[in-house]
Amino acid sequence: MRGKFITFEGGEGAGKSTQIKLLEAELKKRGIEVVLTREPGGTRLSEKVRLLLKDELEDPPCDRSELLLFLAARAQLVKNVIKPALERGAWVLSDRFSDSTFAYQGYGRGLDLKILRLANDFACDGLKSDLTLLMEISSEESLKRMRSRESATGTVADRIENAGDDFHSRLRFGFKDLAAQEPGRIKTIDASGTIEEVQEKIWKRVQLLI
Ligand code: TMP
């Protein structure tokens, strides 16, 4: 039987990486094979593209080039990792996927959503998630969590995280709009509670797929 494909989405600092690992452990306890991946990334080529996309370059990619780099990374991940895993019955959990492209490059950068959908469909060879968990926190909380992550890990915000307040409010709106358009596939999770509370909410949704 084909495995399930679950993606985690949301703005920065929503706790996606923590929750995705907790879900992986929960599924493994039940004897399910789980493949955990992230976007952009998850293959050697895609991880190299990730560096190009996140770094502050002297010659940063223009909006179209940024889009195509995300899609190139995705095409490689879908073909080499996600589809083979689903076909052998594993469940795939991805930290971000297509909805990030629609929110960031579509609503955020202002590229035409119709073109994005077509190009993305081509890159994914038609693959869509079975369930997308949209982790939602307020913009104040998001900023607070990013700042504390930066001081805890000594990292600084990357090129996209630094894209400015207007960009970030457009993409917040974008994620909400996408969820309203596809209520069956995209489920919003209030991510403002404790790690355990959020984990519980996620599990309620995922259980329905088992
Ligand atoms: P993250 O893994 O730390 O969330 O970094 C990925 C960054 O790339 C994040 O700022 C969101 C952004 N992004 C896009 O702009 N478009 C995409 O299609 C994807 C997958 C991510």
CSV table of C-alpha atoms and ligand atoms in Angstrom, one decimal:
chain,number,residue,atom,x,y,z
A,1,MET,CA,0.0,0.0,0.0
A,2,ARG,CA,1.2,3.5,-0.8
A,3,GLY,CA,2.5,5.5,2.1
A,4,LYS,CA,1.1,8.9,3.2
A,5,PHE,CA,2.7,12.2,2.5
A,6,ILE,CA,2.4,14.8,5.2
A,7,THR,CA,3.9,18.3,5.0
A,8,PHE,CA,4.5,21.0,7.6
A,9,GLU,CA,4.1,24.6,6.7
A,10,GLY,CA,4.0,28.0,8.3
A,11,GLY,CA,6.1,31.2,8.8
A,12,GLU,CA,9.4,31.2,10.7
A,13,GLY,CA,9.6,30.0,14.3
A,14,ALA,CA,6.3,28.1,14.3
A,15,GLY,CA,8.0,25.0,15.7
A,16,LYS,CA,7.8,22.9,12.6
A,17,SER,CA,11.1,21.1,13.1
A,18,THR,CA,10.4,20.1,16.7
A,19,GLN,CA,6.9,18.8,15.8
A,20,ILE,CA,8.0,16.9,12.8
A,21,LYS,CA,10.5,14.9,14.8
A,22,LEU,CA,7.9,14.2,17.5
A,23,LEU,CA,5.5,12.9,14.8
A,24,GLU,CA,8.2,10.8,13.3
A,25,ALA,CA,8.8,9.1,16.7
A,26,GLU,CA,5.1,8.6,17.2
A,27,LEU,CA,4.7,6.9,13.8
A,28,LYS,CA,7.8,4.8,14.3
A,29,LYS,CA,6.4,3.5,17.6
A,30,ARG,CA,3.5,2.1,15.6
A,31,GLY,CA,5.9,0.2,13.3
A,32,ILE,CA,5.5,2.6,10.3
A,33,GLU,CA,8.6,3.3,8.2
A,34,VAL,CA,9.1,7.1,8.2
A,35,VAL,CA,11.2,9.2,5.9
A,36,LEU,CA,11.9,12.7,7.2
A,37,THR,CA,12.9,15.4,4.8
A,38,ARG,CA,13.0,19.2,4.4
A,39,GLU,CA,12.7,21.7,1.7
A,40,PRO,CA,14.7,23.1,0.1
A,41,GLY,CA,17.0,20.1,0.7
A,42,GLY,CA,16.8,16.4,1.3
A,43,THR,CA,19.2,15.3,-1.5
A,44,ARG,CA,22.8,16.3,-2.1
A,45,LEU,CA,21.9,18.5,-5.0
A,46,SER,CA,18.9,20.0,-3.2
A,47,GLU,CA,21.0,20.8,-0.1
A,48,LYS,CA,23.5,22.6,-2.3
A,49,VAL,CA,20.6,24.6,-3.8
A,50,ARG,CA,19.5,25.4,-0.3
A,51,LEU,CA,22.8,27.1,0.5
A,52,LEU,CA,22.4,29.2,-2.7
A,53,LEU,CA,18.9,30.2,-1.7
A,54,LYS,CA,19.6,31.1,1.9
A,55,ASP,CA,22.9,32.8,1.7
A,56,GLU,CA,23.3,36.6,1.5
A,57,LEU,CA,25.0,36.6,-2.0
A,58,GLU,CA,26.5,39.7,-3.6
A,59,ASP,CA,24.4,38.7,-6.6
A,60,PRO,CA,21.1,37.4,-5.1
A,61,PRO,CA,18.7,35.5,-7.3
A,62,CYS,CA,15.9,37.5,-8.9
A,63,ASP,CA,12.4,36.4,-8.1
A,64,ARG,CA,12.0,34.1,-11.1
A,65,SER,CA,15.4,32.6,-10.6
A,66,GLU,CA,14.6,32.0,-6.9
A,67,LEU,CA,11.4,30.2,-7.9
A,68,LEU,CA,13.2,28.0,-10.4
A,69,LEU,CA,15.9,27.1,-7.8
A,70,PHE,CA,13.3,26.0,-5.3
A,71,LEU,CA,11.5,24.0,-8.0
A,72,ALA,CA,14.8,22.4,-9.2
A,73,ALA,CA,15.5,21.3,-5.6
A,74,ARG,CA,12.0,19.9,-5.3
A,75,ALA,CA,12.0,18.0,-8.6
A,76,GLN,CA,15.2,16.1,-7.5
A,77,LEU,CA,13.7,15.4,-4.0
A,78,VAL,CA,10.4,14.1,-5.4
A,79,LYS,CA,12.0,11.9,-8.0
A,80,ASN,CA,14.8,10.4,-5.9
A,81,VAL,CA,13.4,10.3,-2.4
A,82,ILE,CA,9.7,11.0,-1.9
A,83,LYS,CA,8.1,9.0,-4.7
A,84,PRO,CA,10.2,5.9,-4.1
A,85,ALA,CA,9.5,6.0,-0.4
A,86,LEU,CA,5.7,6.4,-0.9
A,87,GLU,CA,5.7,3.6,-3.4
A,88,ARG,CA,7.4,1.1,-1.0
A,89,GLY,CA,4.8,2.1,1.7
A,90,ALA,CA,6.8,4.5,3.8
A,91,TRP,CA,5.3,7.7,5.2
A,92,VAL,CA,7.1,10.8,4.2
A,93,LEU,CA,7.1,13.9,6.4
A,94,SER,CA,8.5,17.1,4.9
A,95,ASP,CA,9.4,20.3,6.6
A,96,ARG,CA,7.9,22.6,3.9
A,97,PHE,CA,6.8,21.7,0.4
A,98,SER,CA,4.7,23.3,-2.4
A,99,ASP,CA,2.6,25.5,-0.2
A,100,SER,CA,5.7,27.4,0.8
A,101,THR,CA,6.3,28.2,-2.9
A,102,PHE,CA,2.8,29.5,-3.3
A,103,ALA,CA,3.0,31.6,-0.1
A,104,TYR,CA,6.6,32.9,-0.4
A,105,GLN,CA,7.1,33.2,-4.1
A,106,GLY,CA,3.4,33.8,-4.9
A,107,TYR,CA,1.9,36.0,-2.2
A,108,GLY,CA,5.3,37.2,-0.8
A,109,ARG,CA,7.2,38.0,-4.0
A,110,GLY,CA,4.1,38.6,-6.1
A,111,LEU,CA,4.7,36.0,-8.9
A,112,ASP,CA,1.6,34.8,-10.8
A,113,LEU,CA,0.0,32.0,-8.8
A,114,LYS,CA,-1.4,30.3,-11.9
A,115,ILE,CA,2.1,30.0,-13.4
A,116,LEU,CA,3.5,28.8,-10.1
A,117,ARG,CA,0.9,26.0,-9.9
A,118,LEU,CA,1.7,24.8,-13.4
A,119,ALA,CA,5.5,25.0,-12.9
A,120,ASN,CA,5.2,23.3,-9.5
A,121,ASP,CA,3.1,20.6,-10.8
A,122,PHE,CA,5.7,19.9,-13.5
A,123,ALA,CA,8.5,19.8,-10.9
A,124,CYS,CA,6.5,17.5,-8.6
A,125,ASP,CA,5.3,15.3,-11.5
A,126,GLY,CA,1.8,15.8,-10.1
A,127,LEU,CA,2.6,14.8,-6.5
A,128,LYS,CA,0.5,16.5,-3.7
A,129,SER,CA,0.5,16.1,0.0
A,130,ASP,CA,-2.2,13.9,1.6
A,131,LEU,CA,-2.2,16.3,4.6
A,132,THR,CA,-0.6,19.6,5.2
A,133,LEU,CA,-0.3,21.0,8.7
A,134,LEU,CA,-0.2,24.7,8.7
A,135,MET,CA,1.4,25.8,12.0
A,136,GLU,CA,0.1,29.2,12.9
A,137,ILE,CA,1.5,31.7,15.5
A,138,SER,CA,1.1,35.4,15.8
A,139,SER,CA,3.7,37.6,14.1
A,140,GLU,CA,4.9,38.9,17.5
A,141,GLU,CA,5.5,35.3,18.7
A,142,SER,CA,7.2,34.4,15.5
A,143,LEU,CA,9.6,37.3,15.8
A,144,LYS,CA,10.2,36.5,19.5
A,145,ARG,CA,11.0,32.8,18.7
A,146,MET,CA,13.3,33.7,15.8
A,147,ARG,CA,15.3,36.1,18.1
A,148,SER,CA,15.7,33.6,20.9
A,149,ARG,CA,16.7,30.9,18.3
A,150,GLU,CA,19.3,33.3,17.0
A,151,SER,CA,20.8,34.0,20.4
A,152,ALA,CA,20.7,30.3,21.5
A,153,THR,CA,22.4,29.0,18.3
A,154,GLY,CA,24.5,32.0,17.4
A,155,THR,CA,22.9,32.0,13.9
A,156,VAL,CA,21.6,35.1,12.1
A,157,ALA,CA,18.5,35.5,10.0
A,158,ASP,CA,19.0,34.3,6.4
A,159,ARG,CA,18.2,36.2,3.1
A,160,ILE,CA,14.5,35.2,3.1
A,161,GLU,CA,13.9,35.6,6.8
A,162,ASN,CA,15.3,39.1,6.3
A,163,ALA,CA,12.8,40.0,3.5
A,164,GLY,CA,11.0,42.6,5.6
A,165,ASP,CA,7.7,43.0,7.5
A,166,ASP,CA,5.5,43.6,4.4
A,167,PHE,CA,6.8,40.5,2.8
A,168,HIS,CA,6.1,38.5,6.0
A,169,SER,CA,2.5,39.8,6.4
A,170,ARG,CA,1.8,39.0,2.7
A,171,LEU,CA,2.9,35.4,3.2
A,172,ARG,CA,0.9,35.0,6.5
A,173,PHE,CA,-2.1,36.1,4.5
A,174,GLY,CA,-1.1,33.8,1.7
A,175,PHE,CA,-1.0,30.7,3.9
A,176,LYS,CA,-4.4,31.5,5.4
A,177,ASP,CA,-5.8,32.0,1.9
A,178,LEU,CA,-4.3,28.7,0.7
A,179,ALA,CA,-5.9,26.9,3.7
A,180,ALA,CA,-9.3,28.4,2.9
A,181,GLN,CA,-9.0,27.3,-0.7
A,182,GLU,CA,-8.2,23.7,0.2
A,183,PRO,CA,-9.8,22.9,3.6
A,184,GLY,CA,-9.7,19.2,3.0
A,185,ARG,CA,-5.9,19.0,2.5
A,186,ILE,CA,-4.6,21.9,4.6
A,187,LYS,CA,-5.4,21.9,8.3
A,188,THR,CA,-4.4,24.9,10.5
A,189,ILE,CA,-2.8,24.0,13.8
A,190,ASP,CA,-2.7,26.7,16.5
A,191,ALA,CA,1.0,26.5,17.4
A,192,SER,CA,1.0,29.0,20.2
A,193,GLY,CA,0.6,26.4,23.0
A,194,THR,CA,3.2,24.2,24.7
A,195,ILE,CA,5.1,21.6,22.7
A,196,GLU,CA,2.9,18.9,24.2
A,197,GLU,CA,-0.4,20.7,23.4
A,198,VAL,CA,0.6,21.3,19.8
A,199,GLN,CA,1.8,17.7,19.5
A,200,GLU,CA,-1.6,16.5,20.7
A,201,LYS,CA,-3.4,18.7,18.1
A,202,ILE,CA,-1.2,17.3,15.3
A,203,TRP,CA,-1.7,13.7,16.4
A,204,LYS,CA,-5.5,14.1,16.3
A,205,ARG,CA,-5.3,15.1,12.6
A,206,VAL,CA,-2.7,12.4,11.6
A,207,GLN,CA,-4.6,9.6,13.3
A,208,LEU,CA,-7.3,10.0,10.8
A,209,LEU,CA,-4.9,8.8,8.1
A,210,ILE,CA,-3.9,5.6,9.8
B,1,TMP,P1,13.7,26.9,6.7
B,1,TMP,O1,14.0,25.5,6.3
B,1,TMP,O2,14.6,27.4,7.7
B,1,TMP,O3,12.3,27.2,6.9
B,1,TMP,O4,14.2,27.7,5.4
B,1,TMP,C1,13.6,27.7,4.2
B,1,TMP,C2,13.4,29.1,3.7
B,1,TMP,O5,13.0,29.1,2.3
B,1,TMP,C3,12.2,29.7,4.5
B,1,TMP,O6,12.5,31.1,4.6
B,1,TMP,C4,11.0,29.6,3.5
B,1,TMP,C5,11.7,29.6,2.1
B,1,TMP,N1,11.0,28.9,1.1
B,1,TMP,C6,10.5,29.6,0.0
B,1,TMP,O7,10.6,30.8,-0.1
B,1,TMP,N2,9.9,28.8,-1.0
B,1,TMP,C7,9.8,27.5,-1.0
B,1,TMP,O8,9.3,26.9,-1.9
B,1,TMP,C8,10.4,26.8,0.2
B,1,TMP,C9,10.3,25.3,0.2
B,1,TMP,C10,11.0,27.5,1.2
